[in-house]
XYZ file of C-alpha atoms in Angstrom:
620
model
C 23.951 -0.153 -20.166
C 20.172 -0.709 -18.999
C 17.655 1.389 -19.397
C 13.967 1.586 -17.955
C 10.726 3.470 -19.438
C 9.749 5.276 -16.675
C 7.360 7.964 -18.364
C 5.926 8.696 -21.622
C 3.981 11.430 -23.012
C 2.299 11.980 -26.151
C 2.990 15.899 -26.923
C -0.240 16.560 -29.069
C -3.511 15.172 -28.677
C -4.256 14.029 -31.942
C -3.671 10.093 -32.322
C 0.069 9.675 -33.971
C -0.267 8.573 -37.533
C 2.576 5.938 -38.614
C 3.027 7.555 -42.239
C 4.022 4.497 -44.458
C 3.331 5.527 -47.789
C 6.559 5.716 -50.325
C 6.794 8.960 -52.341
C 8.844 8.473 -55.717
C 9.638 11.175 -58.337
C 8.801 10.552 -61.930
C 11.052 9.664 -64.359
C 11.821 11.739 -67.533
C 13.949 10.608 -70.310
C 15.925 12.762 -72.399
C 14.573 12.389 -75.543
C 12.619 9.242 -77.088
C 14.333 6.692 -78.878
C 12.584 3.144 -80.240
C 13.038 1.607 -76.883
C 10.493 3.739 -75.510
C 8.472 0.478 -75.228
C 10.948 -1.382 -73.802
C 12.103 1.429 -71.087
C 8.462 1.627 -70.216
C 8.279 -1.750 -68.990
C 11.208 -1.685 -67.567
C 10.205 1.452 -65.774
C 6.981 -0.143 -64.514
C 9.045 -3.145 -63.760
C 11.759 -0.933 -61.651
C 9.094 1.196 -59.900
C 7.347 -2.592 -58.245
C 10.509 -3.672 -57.335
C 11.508 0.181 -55.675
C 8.715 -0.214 -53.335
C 9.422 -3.942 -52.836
C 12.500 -3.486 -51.614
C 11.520 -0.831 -49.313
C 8.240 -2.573 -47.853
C 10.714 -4.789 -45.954
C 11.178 -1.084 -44.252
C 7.972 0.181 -44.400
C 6.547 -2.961 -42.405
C 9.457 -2.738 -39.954
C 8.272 0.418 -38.746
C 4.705 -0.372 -38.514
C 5.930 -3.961 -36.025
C 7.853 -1.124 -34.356
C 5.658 1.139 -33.596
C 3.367 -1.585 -32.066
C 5.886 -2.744 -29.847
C 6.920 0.288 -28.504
C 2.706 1.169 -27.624
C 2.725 -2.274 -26.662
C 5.799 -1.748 -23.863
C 4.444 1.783 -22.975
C 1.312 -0.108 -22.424
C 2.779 -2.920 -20.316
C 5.476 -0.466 -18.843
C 8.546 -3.092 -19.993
C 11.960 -2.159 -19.234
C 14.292 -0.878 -22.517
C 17.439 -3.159 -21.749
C 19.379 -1.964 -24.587
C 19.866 1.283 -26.692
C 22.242 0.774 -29.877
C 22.643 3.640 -32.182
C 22.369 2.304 -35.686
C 23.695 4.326 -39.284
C 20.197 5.976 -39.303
C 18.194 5.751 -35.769
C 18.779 3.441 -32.785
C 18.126 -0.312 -32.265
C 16.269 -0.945 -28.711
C 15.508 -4.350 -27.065
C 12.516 -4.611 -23.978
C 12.705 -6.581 -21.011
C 10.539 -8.923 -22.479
C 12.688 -9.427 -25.183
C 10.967 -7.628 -28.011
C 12.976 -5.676 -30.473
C 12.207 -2.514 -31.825
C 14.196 -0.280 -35.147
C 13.880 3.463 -34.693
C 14.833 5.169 -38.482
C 15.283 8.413 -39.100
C 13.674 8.934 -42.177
C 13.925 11.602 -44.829
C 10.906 14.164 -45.088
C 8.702 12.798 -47.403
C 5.066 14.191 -49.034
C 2.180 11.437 -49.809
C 0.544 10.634 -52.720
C -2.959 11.603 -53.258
C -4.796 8.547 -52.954
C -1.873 6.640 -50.375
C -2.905 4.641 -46.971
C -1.896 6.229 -43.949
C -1.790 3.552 -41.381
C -2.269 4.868 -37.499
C -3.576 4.136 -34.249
C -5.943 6.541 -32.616
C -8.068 5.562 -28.843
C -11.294 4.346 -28.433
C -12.646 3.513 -24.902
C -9.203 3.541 -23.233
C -7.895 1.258 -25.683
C -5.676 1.578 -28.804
C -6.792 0.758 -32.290
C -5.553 0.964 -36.124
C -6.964 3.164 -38.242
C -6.168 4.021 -41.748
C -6.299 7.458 -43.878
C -7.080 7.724 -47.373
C -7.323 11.222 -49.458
C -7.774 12.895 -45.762
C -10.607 10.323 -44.711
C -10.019 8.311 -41.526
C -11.503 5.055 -40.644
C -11.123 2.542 -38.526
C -9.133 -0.989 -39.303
C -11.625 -3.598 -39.148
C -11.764 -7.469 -39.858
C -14.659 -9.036 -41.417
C -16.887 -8.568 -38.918
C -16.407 -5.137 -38.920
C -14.347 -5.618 -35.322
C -11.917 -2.745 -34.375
C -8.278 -4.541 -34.622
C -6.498 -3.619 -31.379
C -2.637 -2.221 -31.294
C -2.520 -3.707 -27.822
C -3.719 -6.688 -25.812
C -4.290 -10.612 -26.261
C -5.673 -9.818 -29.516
C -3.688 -7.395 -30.757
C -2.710 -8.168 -34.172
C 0.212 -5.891 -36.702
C -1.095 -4.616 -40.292
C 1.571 -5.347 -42.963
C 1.187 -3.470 -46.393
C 2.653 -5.171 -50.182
C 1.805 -4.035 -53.375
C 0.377 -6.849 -55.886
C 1.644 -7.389 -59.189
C -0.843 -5.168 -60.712
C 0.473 -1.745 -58.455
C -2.382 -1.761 -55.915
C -1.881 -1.702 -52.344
C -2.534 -4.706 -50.416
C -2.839 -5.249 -46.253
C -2.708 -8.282 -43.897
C -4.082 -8.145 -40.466
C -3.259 -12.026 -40.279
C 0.108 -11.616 -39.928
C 0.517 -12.378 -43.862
C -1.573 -14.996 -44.193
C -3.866 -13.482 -45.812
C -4.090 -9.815 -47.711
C -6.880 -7.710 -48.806
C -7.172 -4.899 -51.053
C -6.627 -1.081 -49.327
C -9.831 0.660 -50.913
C -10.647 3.895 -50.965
C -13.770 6.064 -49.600
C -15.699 5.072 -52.461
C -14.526 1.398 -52.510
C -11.885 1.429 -55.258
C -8.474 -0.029 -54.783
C -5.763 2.365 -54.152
C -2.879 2.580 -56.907
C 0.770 2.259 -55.544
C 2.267 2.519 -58.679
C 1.722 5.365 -60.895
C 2.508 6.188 -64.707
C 6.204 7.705 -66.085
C 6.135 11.206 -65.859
C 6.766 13.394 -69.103
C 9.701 13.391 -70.934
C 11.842 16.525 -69.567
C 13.753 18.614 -71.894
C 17.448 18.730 -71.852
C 16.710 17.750 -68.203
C 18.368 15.062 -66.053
C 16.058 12.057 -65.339
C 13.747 12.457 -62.254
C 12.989 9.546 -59.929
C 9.642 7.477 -60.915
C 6.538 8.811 -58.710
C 3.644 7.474 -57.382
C 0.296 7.647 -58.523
C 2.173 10.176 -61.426
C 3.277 12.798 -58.785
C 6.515 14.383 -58.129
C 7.799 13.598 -54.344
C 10.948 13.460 -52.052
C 11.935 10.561 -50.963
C 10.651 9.287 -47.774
C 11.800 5.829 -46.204
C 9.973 6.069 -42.870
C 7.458 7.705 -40.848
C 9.796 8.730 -37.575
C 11.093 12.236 -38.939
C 13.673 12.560 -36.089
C 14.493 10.516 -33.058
C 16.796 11.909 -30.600
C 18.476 10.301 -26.992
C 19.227 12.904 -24.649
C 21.455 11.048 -22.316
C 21.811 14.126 -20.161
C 18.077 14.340 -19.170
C 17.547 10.990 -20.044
C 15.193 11.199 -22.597
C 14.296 9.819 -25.936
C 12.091 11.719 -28.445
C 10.625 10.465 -31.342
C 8.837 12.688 -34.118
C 6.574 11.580 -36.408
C 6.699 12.939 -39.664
C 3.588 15.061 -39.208
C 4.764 16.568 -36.337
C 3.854 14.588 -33.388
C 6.108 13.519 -30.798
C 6.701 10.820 -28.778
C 9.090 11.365 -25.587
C 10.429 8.158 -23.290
C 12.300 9.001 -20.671
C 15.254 6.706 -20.087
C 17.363 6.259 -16.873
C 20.697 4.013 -16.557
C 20.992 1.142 -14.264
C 24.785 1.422 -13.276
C 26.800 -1.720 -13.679
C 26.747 -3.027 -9.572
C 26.799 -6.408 -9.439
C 23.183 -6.400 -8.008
C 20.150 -8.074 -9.533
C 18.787 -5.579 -12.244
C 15.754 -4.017 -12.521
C 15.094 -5.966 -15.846
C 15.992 -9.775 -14.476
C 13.321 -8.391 -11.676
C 10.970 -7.626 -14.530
C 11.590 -10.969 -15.850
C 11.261 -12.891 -12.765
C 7.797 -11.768 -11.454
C 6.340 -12.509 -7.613
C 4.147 -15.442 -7.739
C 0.099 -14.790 -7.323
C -0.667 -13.467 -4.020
C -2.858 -16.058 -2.235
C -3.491 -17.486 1.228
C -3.574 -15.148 4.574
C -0.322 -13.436 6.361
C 1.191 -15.672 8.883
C 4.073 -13.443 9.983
C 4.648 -9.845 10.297
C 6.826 -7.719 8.691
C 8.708 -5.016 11.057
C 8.826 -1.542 9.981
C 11.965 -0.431 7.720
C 14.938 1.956 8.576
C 15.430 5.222 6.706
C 17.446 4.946 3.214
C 20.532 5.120 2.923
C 24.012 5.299 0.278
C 26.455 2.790 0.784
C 29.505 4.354 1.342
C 31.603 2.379 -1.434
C 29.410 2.874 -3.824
C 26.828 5.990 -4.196
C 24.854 3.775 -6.909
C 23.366 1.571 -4.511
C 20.692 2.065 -1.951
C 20.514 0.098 1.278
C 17.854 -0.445 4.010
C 17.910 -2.581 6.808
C 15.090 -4.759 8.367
C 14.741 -6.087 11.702
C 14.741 -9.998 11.832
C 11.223 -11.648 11.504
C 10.025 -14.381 13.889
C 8.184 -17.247 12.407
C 5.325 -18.931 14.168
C 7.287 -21.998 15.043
C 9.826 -19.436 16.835
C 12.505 -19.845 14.265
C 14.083 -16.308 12.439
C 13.129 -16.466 8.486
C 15.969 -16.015 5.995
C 15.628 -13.766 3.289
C 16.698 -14.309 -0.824
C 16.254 -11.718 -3.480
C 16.373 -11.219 -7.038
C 17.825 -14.449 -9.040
C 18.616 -16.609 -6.208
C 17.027 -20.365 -6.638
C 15.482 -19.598 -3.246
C 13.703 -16.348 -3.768
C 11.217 -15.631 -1.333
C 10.952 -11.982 -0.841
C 9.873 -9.724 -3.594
C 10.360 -5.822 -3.894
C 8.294 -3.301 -5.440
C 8.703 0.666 -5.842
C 5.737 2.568 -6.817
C 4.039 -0.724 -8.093
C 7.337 -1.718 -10.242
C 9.477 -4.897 -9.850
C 13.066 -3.645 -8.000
C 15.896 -6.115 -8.630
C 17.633 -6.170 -5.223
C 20.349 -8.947 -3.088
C 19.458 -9.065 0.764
C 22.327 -10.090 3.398
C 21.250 -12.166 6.102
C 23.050 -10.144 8.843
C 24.036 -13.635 10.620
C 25.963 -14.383 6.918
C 27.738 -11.200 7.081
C 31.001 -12.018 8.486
C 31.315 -15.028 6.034
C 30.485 -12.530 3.457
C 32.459 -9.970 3.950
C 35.742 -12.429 4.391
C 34.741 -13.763 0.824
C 34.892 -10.128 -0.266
C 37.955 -9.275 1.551
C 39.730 -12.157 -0.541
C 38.364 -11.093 -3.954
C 39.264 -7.598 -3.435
C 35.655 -6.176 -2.983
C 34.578 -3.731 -0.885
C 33.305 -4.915 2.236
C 29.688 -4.369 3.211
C 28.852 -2.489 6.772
C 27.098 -4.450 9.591
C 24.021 -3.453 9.870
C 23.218 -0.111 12.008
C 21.163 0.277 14.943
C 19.800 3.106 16.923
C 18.125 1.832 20.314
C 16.169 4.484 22.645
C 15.125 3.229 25.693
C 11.758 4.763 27.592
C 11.477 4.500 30.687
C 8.530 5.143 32.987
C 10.632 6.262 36.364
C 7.533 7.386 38.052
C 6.923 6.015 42.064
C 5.243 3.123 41.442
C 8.714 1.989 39.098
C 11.303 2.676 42.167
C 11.635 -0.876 43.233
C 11.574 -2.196 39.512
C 14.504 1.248 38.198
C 17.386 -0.468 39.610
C 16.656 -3.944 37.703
C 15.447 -2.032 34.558
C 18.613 0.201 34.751
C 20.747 -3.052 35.129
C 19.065 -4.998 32.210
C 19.676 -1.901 29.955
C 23.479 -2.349 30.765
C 23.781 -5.855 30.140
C 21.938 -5.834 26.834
C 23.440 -2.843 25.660
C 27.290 -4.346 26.318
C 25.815 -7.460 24.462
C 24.511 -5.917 21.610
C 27.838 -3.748 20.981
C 30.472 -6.860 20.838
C 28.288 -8.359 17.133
C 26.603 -4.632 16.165
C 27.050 -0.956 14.891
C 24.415 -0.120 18.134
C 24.192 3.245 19.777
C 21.850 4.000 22.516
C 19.606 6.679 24.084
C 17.319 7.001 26.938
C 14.145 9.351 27.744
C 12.496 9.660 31.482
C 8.842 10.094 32.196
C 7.102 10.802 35.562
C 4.188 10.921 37.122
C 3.351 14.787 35.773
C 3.697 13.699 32.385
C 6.838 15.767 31.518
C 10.063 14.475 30.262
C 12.483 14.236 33.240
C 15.669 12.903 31.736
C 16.978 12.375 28.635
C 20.368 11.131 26.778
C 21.063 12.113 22.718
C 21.994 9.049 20.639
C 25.329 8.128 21.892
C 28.018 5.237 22.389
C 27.369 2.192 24.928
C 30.134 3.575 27.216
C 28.463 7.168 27.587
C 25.109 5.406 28.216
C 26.353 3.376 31.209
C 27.456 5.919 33.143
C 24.436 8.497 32.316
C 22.881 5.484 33.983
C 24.911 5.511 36.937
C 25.814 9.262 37.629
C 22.832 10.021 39.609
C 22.068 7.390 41.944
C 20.117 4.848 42.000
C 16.041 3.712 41.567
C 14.345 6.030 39.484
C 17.109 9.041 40.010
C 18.934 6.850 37.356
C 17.167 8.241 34.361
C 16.185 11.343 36.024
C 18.420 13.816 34.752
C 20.138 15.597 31.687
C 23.822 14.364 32.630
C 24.851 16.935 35.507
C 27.021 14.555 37.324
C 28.735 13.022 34.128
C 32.365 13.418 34.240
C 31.898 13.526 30.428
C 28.843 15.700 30.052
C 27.700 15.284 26.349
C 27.878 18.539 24.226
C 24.543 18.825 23.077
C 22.686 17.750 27.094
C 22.040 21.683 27.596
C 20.486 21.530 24.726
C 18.218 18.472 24.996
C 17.270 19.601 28.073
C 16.212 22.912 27.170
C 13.624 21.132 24.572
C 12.376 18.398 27.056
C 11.560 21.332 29.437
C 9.608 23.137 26.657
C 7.792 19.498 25.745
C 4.494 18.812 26.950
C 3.705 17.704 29.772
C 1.126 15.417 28.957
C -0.841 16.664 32.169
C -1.853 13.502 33.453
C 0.672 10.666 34.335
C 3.169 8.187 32.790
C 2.703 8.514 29.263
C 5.305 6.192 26.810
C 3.742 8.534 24.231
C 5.707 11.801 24.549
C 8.483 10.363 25.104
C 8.418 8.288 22.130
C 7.495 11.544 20.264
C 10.019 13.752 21.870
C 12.858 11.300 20.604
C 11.656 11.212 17.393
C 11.268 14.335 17.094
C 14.995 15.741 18.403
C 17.345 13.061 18.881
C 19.961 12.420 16.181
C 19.449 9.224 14.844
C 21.959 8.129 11.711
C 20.732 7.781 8.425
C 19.999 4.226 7.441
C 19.989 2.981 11.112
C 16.934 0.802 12.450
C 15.910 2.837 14.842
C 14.270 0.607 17.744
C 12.419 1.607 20.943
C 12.088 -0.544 23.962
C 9.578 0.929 26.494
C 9.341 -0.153 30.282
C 6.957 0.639 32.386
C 3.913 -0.873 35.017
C 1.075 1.843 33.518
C -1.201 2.274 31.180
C 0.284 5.159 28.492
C -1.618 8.279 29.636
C -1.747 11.242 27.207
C -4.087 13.644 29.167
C -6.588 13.529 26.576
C -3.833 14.961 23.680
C -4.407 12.563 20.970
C -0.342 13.769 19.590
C 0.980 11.382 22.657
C -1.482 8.445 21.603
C -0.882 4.779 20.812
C -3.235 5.529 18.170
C -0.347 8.268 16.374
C 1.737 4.544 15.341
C -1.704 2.927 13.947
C -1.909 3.565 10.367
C -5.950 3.011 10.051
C -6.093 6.035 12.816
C -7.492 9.369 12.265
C -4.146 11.006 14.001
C -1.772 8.417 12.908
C 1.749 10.394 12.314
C 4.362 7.732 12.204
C 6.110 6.346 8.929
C 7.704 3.051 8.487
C 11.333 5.039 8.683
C 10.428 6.510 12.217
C 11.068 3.003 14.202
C 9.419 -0.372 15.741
C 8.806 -0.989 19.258
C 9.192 -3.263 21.746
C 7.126 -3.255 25.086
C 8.268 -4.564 28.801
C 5.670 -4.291 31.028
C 5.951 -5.436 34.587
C 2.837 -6.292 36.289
C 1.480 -9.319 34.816
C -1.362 -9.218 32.453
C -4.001 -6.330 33.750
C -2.676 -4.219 30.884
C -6.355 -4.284 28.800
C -7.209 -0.608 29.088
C -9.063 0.891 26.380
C -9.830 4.808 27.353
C -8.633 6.096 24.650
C -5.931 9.425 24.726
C -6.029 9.047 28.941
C -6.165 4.976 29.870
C -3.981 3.065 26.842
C -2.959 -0.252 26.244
C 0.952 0.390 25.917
C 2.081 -3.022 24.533
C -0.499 -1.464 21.359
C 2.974 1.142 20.473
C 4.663 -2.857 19.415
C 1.223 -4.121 17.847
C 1.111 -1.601 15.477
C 5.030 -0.660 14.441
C 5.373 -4.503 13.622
C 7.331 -5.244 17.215
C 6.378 -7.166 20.105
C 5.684 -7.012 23.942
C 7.246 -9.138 26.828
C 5.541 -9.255 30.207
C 7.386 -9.763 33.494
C 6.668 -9.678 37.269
C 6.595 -6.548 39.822
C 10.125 -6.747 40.084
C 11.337 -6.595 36.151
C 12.987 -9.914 36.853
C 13.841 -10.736 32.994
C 16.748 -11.538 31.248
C 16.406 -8.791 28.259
C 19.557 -10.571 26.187
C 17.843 -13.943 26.096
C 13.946 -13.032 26.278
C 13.363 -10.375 24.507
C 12.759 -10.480 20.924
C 14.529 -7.837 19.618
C 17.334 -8.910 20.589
C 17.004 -11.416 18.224
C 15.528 -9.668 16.203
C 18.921 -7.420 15.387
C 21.034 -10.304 15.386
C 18.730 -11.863 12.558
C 17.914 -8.838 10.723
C 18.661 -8.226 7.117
C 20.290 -5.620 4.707
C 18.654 -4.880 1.101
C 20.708 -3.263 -1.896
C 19.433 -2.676 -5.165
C 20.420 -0.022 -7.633
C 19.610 3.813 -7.294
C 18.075 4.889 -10.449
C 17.663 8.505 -11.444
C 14.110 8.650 -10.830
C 15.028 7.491 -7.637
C 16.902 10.656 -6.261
C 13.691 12.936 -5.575
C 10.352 13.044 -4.066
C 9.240 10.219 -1.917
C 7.897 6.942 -2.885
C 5.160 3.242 -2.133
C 7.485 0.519 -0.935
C 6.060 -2.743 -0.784
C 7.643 -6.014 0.540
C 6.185 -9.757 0.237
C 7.498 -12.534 1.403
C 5.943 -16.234 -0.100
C 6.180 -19.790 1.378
C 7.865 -22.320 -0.659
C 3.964 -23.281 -1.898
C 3.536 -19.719 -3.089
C 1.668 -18.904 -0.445
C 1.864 -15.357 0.492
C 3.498 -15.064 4.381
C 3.479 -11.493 4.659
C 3.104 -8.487 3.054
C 3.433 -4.739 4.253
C 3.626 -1.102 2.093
C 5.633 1.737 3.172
C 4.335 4.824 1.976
C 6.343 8.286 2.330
C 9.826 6.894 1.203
C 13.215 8.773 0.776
C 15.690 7.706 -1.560
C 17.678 11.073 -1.904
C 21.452 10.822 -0.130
């Protein structure tokens, strides 16, 4: 079992004090005999080596509760929760061990230290408490010693041979007397109590006073694997909760070997771009494990990257989730096959090809007619392509001159797509429509094109922006599908002054940006050379801007669309290279959305791309 801090809370404001002090009853004989001398020393003798024994304990718990500040500080990862006789045994990511006891109530002895911690400028300090009176831990300077940090340093307590407490802050190099308010050393070791009558013999006491037992300052600590939670109480009354969440057993890179194996130091500049991400998703073998898929990245040398995660030799791609190391394997779609026969062999379950959910928009105003037919024909080829190696479905959305949507087809197979594309003619007829001369008629066309008749128009001309939108908005993509657009068209995009149809809704640094990096990346044909440089915002825009800013790219052909799509465009590629990413779903994982950041480094490194996703799903 693995276990990760993911919260922790400190129930009452007052610092937490780490009561170390030993409380021992006095000792009453019977009746007095003439070894009275000799049972006194041996008394004296008995009560030193009492507290001896239990220092070992006493200074366990004060190492403890430094490392557990310490990895609340540096939130470490718990990777192991033991229940001992008494408490639990925990281990951090970073190796440090940690002894949780539940002691027995205990009272304090008049004069005893009280060793804490309280804040002080944001930082965490040791203070001690005698007879009530706090002060501060210092060295000889008069320097605060620090619980956390470079310089932290651990107090440990022993009594000299005399009864008088003593404390290190040199890990026991050195020790010093504890003293008092007014200076004076405080006693440890008090006299025998007075004889009882007819009474059994009490236990010796400190400092002459009666006391219960107490053999460490944690009162109570409880794990609640249910809510995941583990509470410790102090014996004063303070409590300490950690929430705890299980890493299931997967046979992906933990969490903790993530922690372990940090990303390098970001440095240099970003010389490749990351596409956006497809929605989250559960593989369906196993409902521990999250998957997301990412489109294939181009280098500059026009090579596709590979991708290795979490404890391969050739790591080059890190993952973080809200700011925290995520141990994660990524499948290089082109391996997949190979993969998955491997698995097949062993007996594992296989893992699915990668989905995708293609939309094409198409500008079939007039000034398109003579390109429709070799758009319409590209679409087919590409599509059959893209269906023999892929899990690919399809849909299409028409635009016209008006502005309005004038054809649309839900997300559906590559056989349903071809003939939508050939029911109704040919040139721009061919994406004119909502399926009335199908022989197959999809179910839900009334309904799409009820909606596209109630969207918009954008009240001006051929605008790639509402039909972008209008997909987004109500076609039925599948969860954890890339979802890719490929726009053609020979215009600039033309939202009629409504800034909701804009290039500038995919640019994140824009006032009306409303895209995410789940919602899709796309890819831009445009026919008509390169006299695409418009810059009239919301009526005259730049449409190859929709692929600068989702992370895709744009491919510019002649008047007559006369392109090869399955060799020249990228995304082709682009699928065929992309990769899948599993990691393990945590329960803080399964609610509320999340920052997803990706960086890839050069073998030197040097940082070769970087890109956050905020607004993440992970619930199934």
């Amino acid at each position: 079992m693995r276990l990760l801090i993911i919260k922790s809370s400190i129930m009452k404001t007052k610092s937490i004090w780490l009561w170390v002090l030993l409380v021992i009853t006095a000792v009453s004989s019977c009746k007095y005999d003439d070894g009275e001398l000799w049972d006194k020393v041996n008394s004296l003798d008995n009560r030193v080596t009492n507290i001896e024994e239990q220092l070992t304990q006493m200074n366990t718990n004060i190492s403890s509760i430094s490392t557990i500040v310490n990895a609340i500080d540096d939130n470490l990862f718990i990777t192991s929760l033991e229940e001992t006789a008494n408490g639990y045994s925990i281990k951090f990511s970073n190796g440090e061990t940690a002894t949780l006891t539940n002691g027995t109530d205990g009272a304090a002895g008049k004069d005893a230290p009280v060793i804490g911690f309280d804040e002080f400028e944001g930082k965490y300090y040791w203070t001690q408490t005698i007879d009530g009176q706090q002060s501060w831990l210092t060295d000889d300077a008069g320097n605060k010693l620090p619980v956390t940090g470079i310089d932290a340093v651990t107090p440990q307590l022993k009594v000299n041979t005399e009864g008088f407490w003593m404390v290190s802050y040199d890990n026991g190099l050195t020790y010093a007397e504890v003293l008092d308010e007014a200076g004076n050393p405080v006693k440890a070791v008090g006299e025998d109590g007075k004889d009882g009558e007819d009474g059994e013999d009490g236990e010796d006491g400190i400092d002459g006073s009666d006391g219960a037992k107490g053999d460490s300052w944690f009162s109570d600590v409880v794990y609640d694997e249910a809510n995941g939670t583990l509470t410790i109480t102090m014996l004063n009354g303070d409590v300490l909760t950690l929430s705890v969440v299980t890493t299931p057993d997967t046979g992906i890179p933990s969490d903790v070997m993530a922690a372990q194996n940090p990303a390098p130091q970001i440095t240099g500049e970003p010389t490749i771009t990351i596409p956006n991400i497809s929605n989250f998703s559960v593989d369906a073998n196993n409902s521990n494990i999250g998957t997301f898929s990412l489109l294939g990245i181009e280098t500059p040398d026009n090579s596709w990257l590979e991708l290795f995660g979490t404890g391969n030799p050739n790591q080059n791609v890190w993952l973080q989730i809200d700011g925290k190391e995520k141990g994660f394997e990524v499948i290089n779609t082109k391996d997949l096959q190979t993969q998955n026969q491997s698995r097949s062999r062993a007996g594992s379950p296989i893992i699915a090809r990668a989905q995708a959910d293609v939309v094409f928009l198409v500008d079939n105003s007039g000034t398109m007619s003579q390109e429709s037919n070799a758009v319409a024909n590209q679409i087919i080829a590409w599509s059959q392509y893209l269906s023999q190696s892929m899990d690919v479905k399809f849909g299409c959305v028409g635009n016209a001159e008006a502005g309005n949507i004038c054809g649309a087809l839900n997300i559906t197979d590559v056989n349903t797509l071809h003939e939508y594309l050939n029911a109704n003619g040919t040139g721009a007829r061919r994406t004119k429509h909502f399926g009335e001369n199908m022989s197959n008629v999809p179910a839900d066309m009334a309904d799409i094109k009820a909606k596209a008749q109630a969207y918009g128009p954008s009240g001006s001309g051929e605008c790639g922006g509402i039909m972008l939108h209008f997909a987004d908005e109500y076609f039925t993509f599948r969860p954890g599908s890339n979802r890719i657009y490929v726009h053609f068209t020979d215009e600039p995009n033309q939202p009629g002054g409504n800034s909701q149809w804009s290039v500038k809704t995919v640019d994140s640094t824009s006032d009306v940006y409303n895209w995410d990096a789940s919602r899709g990346t796309i890819y831009t044909v445009f026919s008509g050379g390169t006299n695409h440089n418009w810059q009239d915002w919301y009526r005259n825009e730049d449409p190859c801007l929709f692929s600068t800013y989702t992370g895709g790219s744009y491919f510019e052909t002649d008047g007559n669309f006369n392109i090869d799509l399955i060799k020249e465009l990228p995304v082709s590629q682009a699928i065929t290279n992309s990769f899948i990413f599993r990691f393990n779903i945590t329960k803080d994982m399964t609610s509320g959305t999340y920052e997803v950041t990706i960086v890839i480094y050069d073998e030197n490194g040097n940082i070769k791309a970087t890109k956050t996703f905020s607004n993440i799903s992970f619930a199934s």
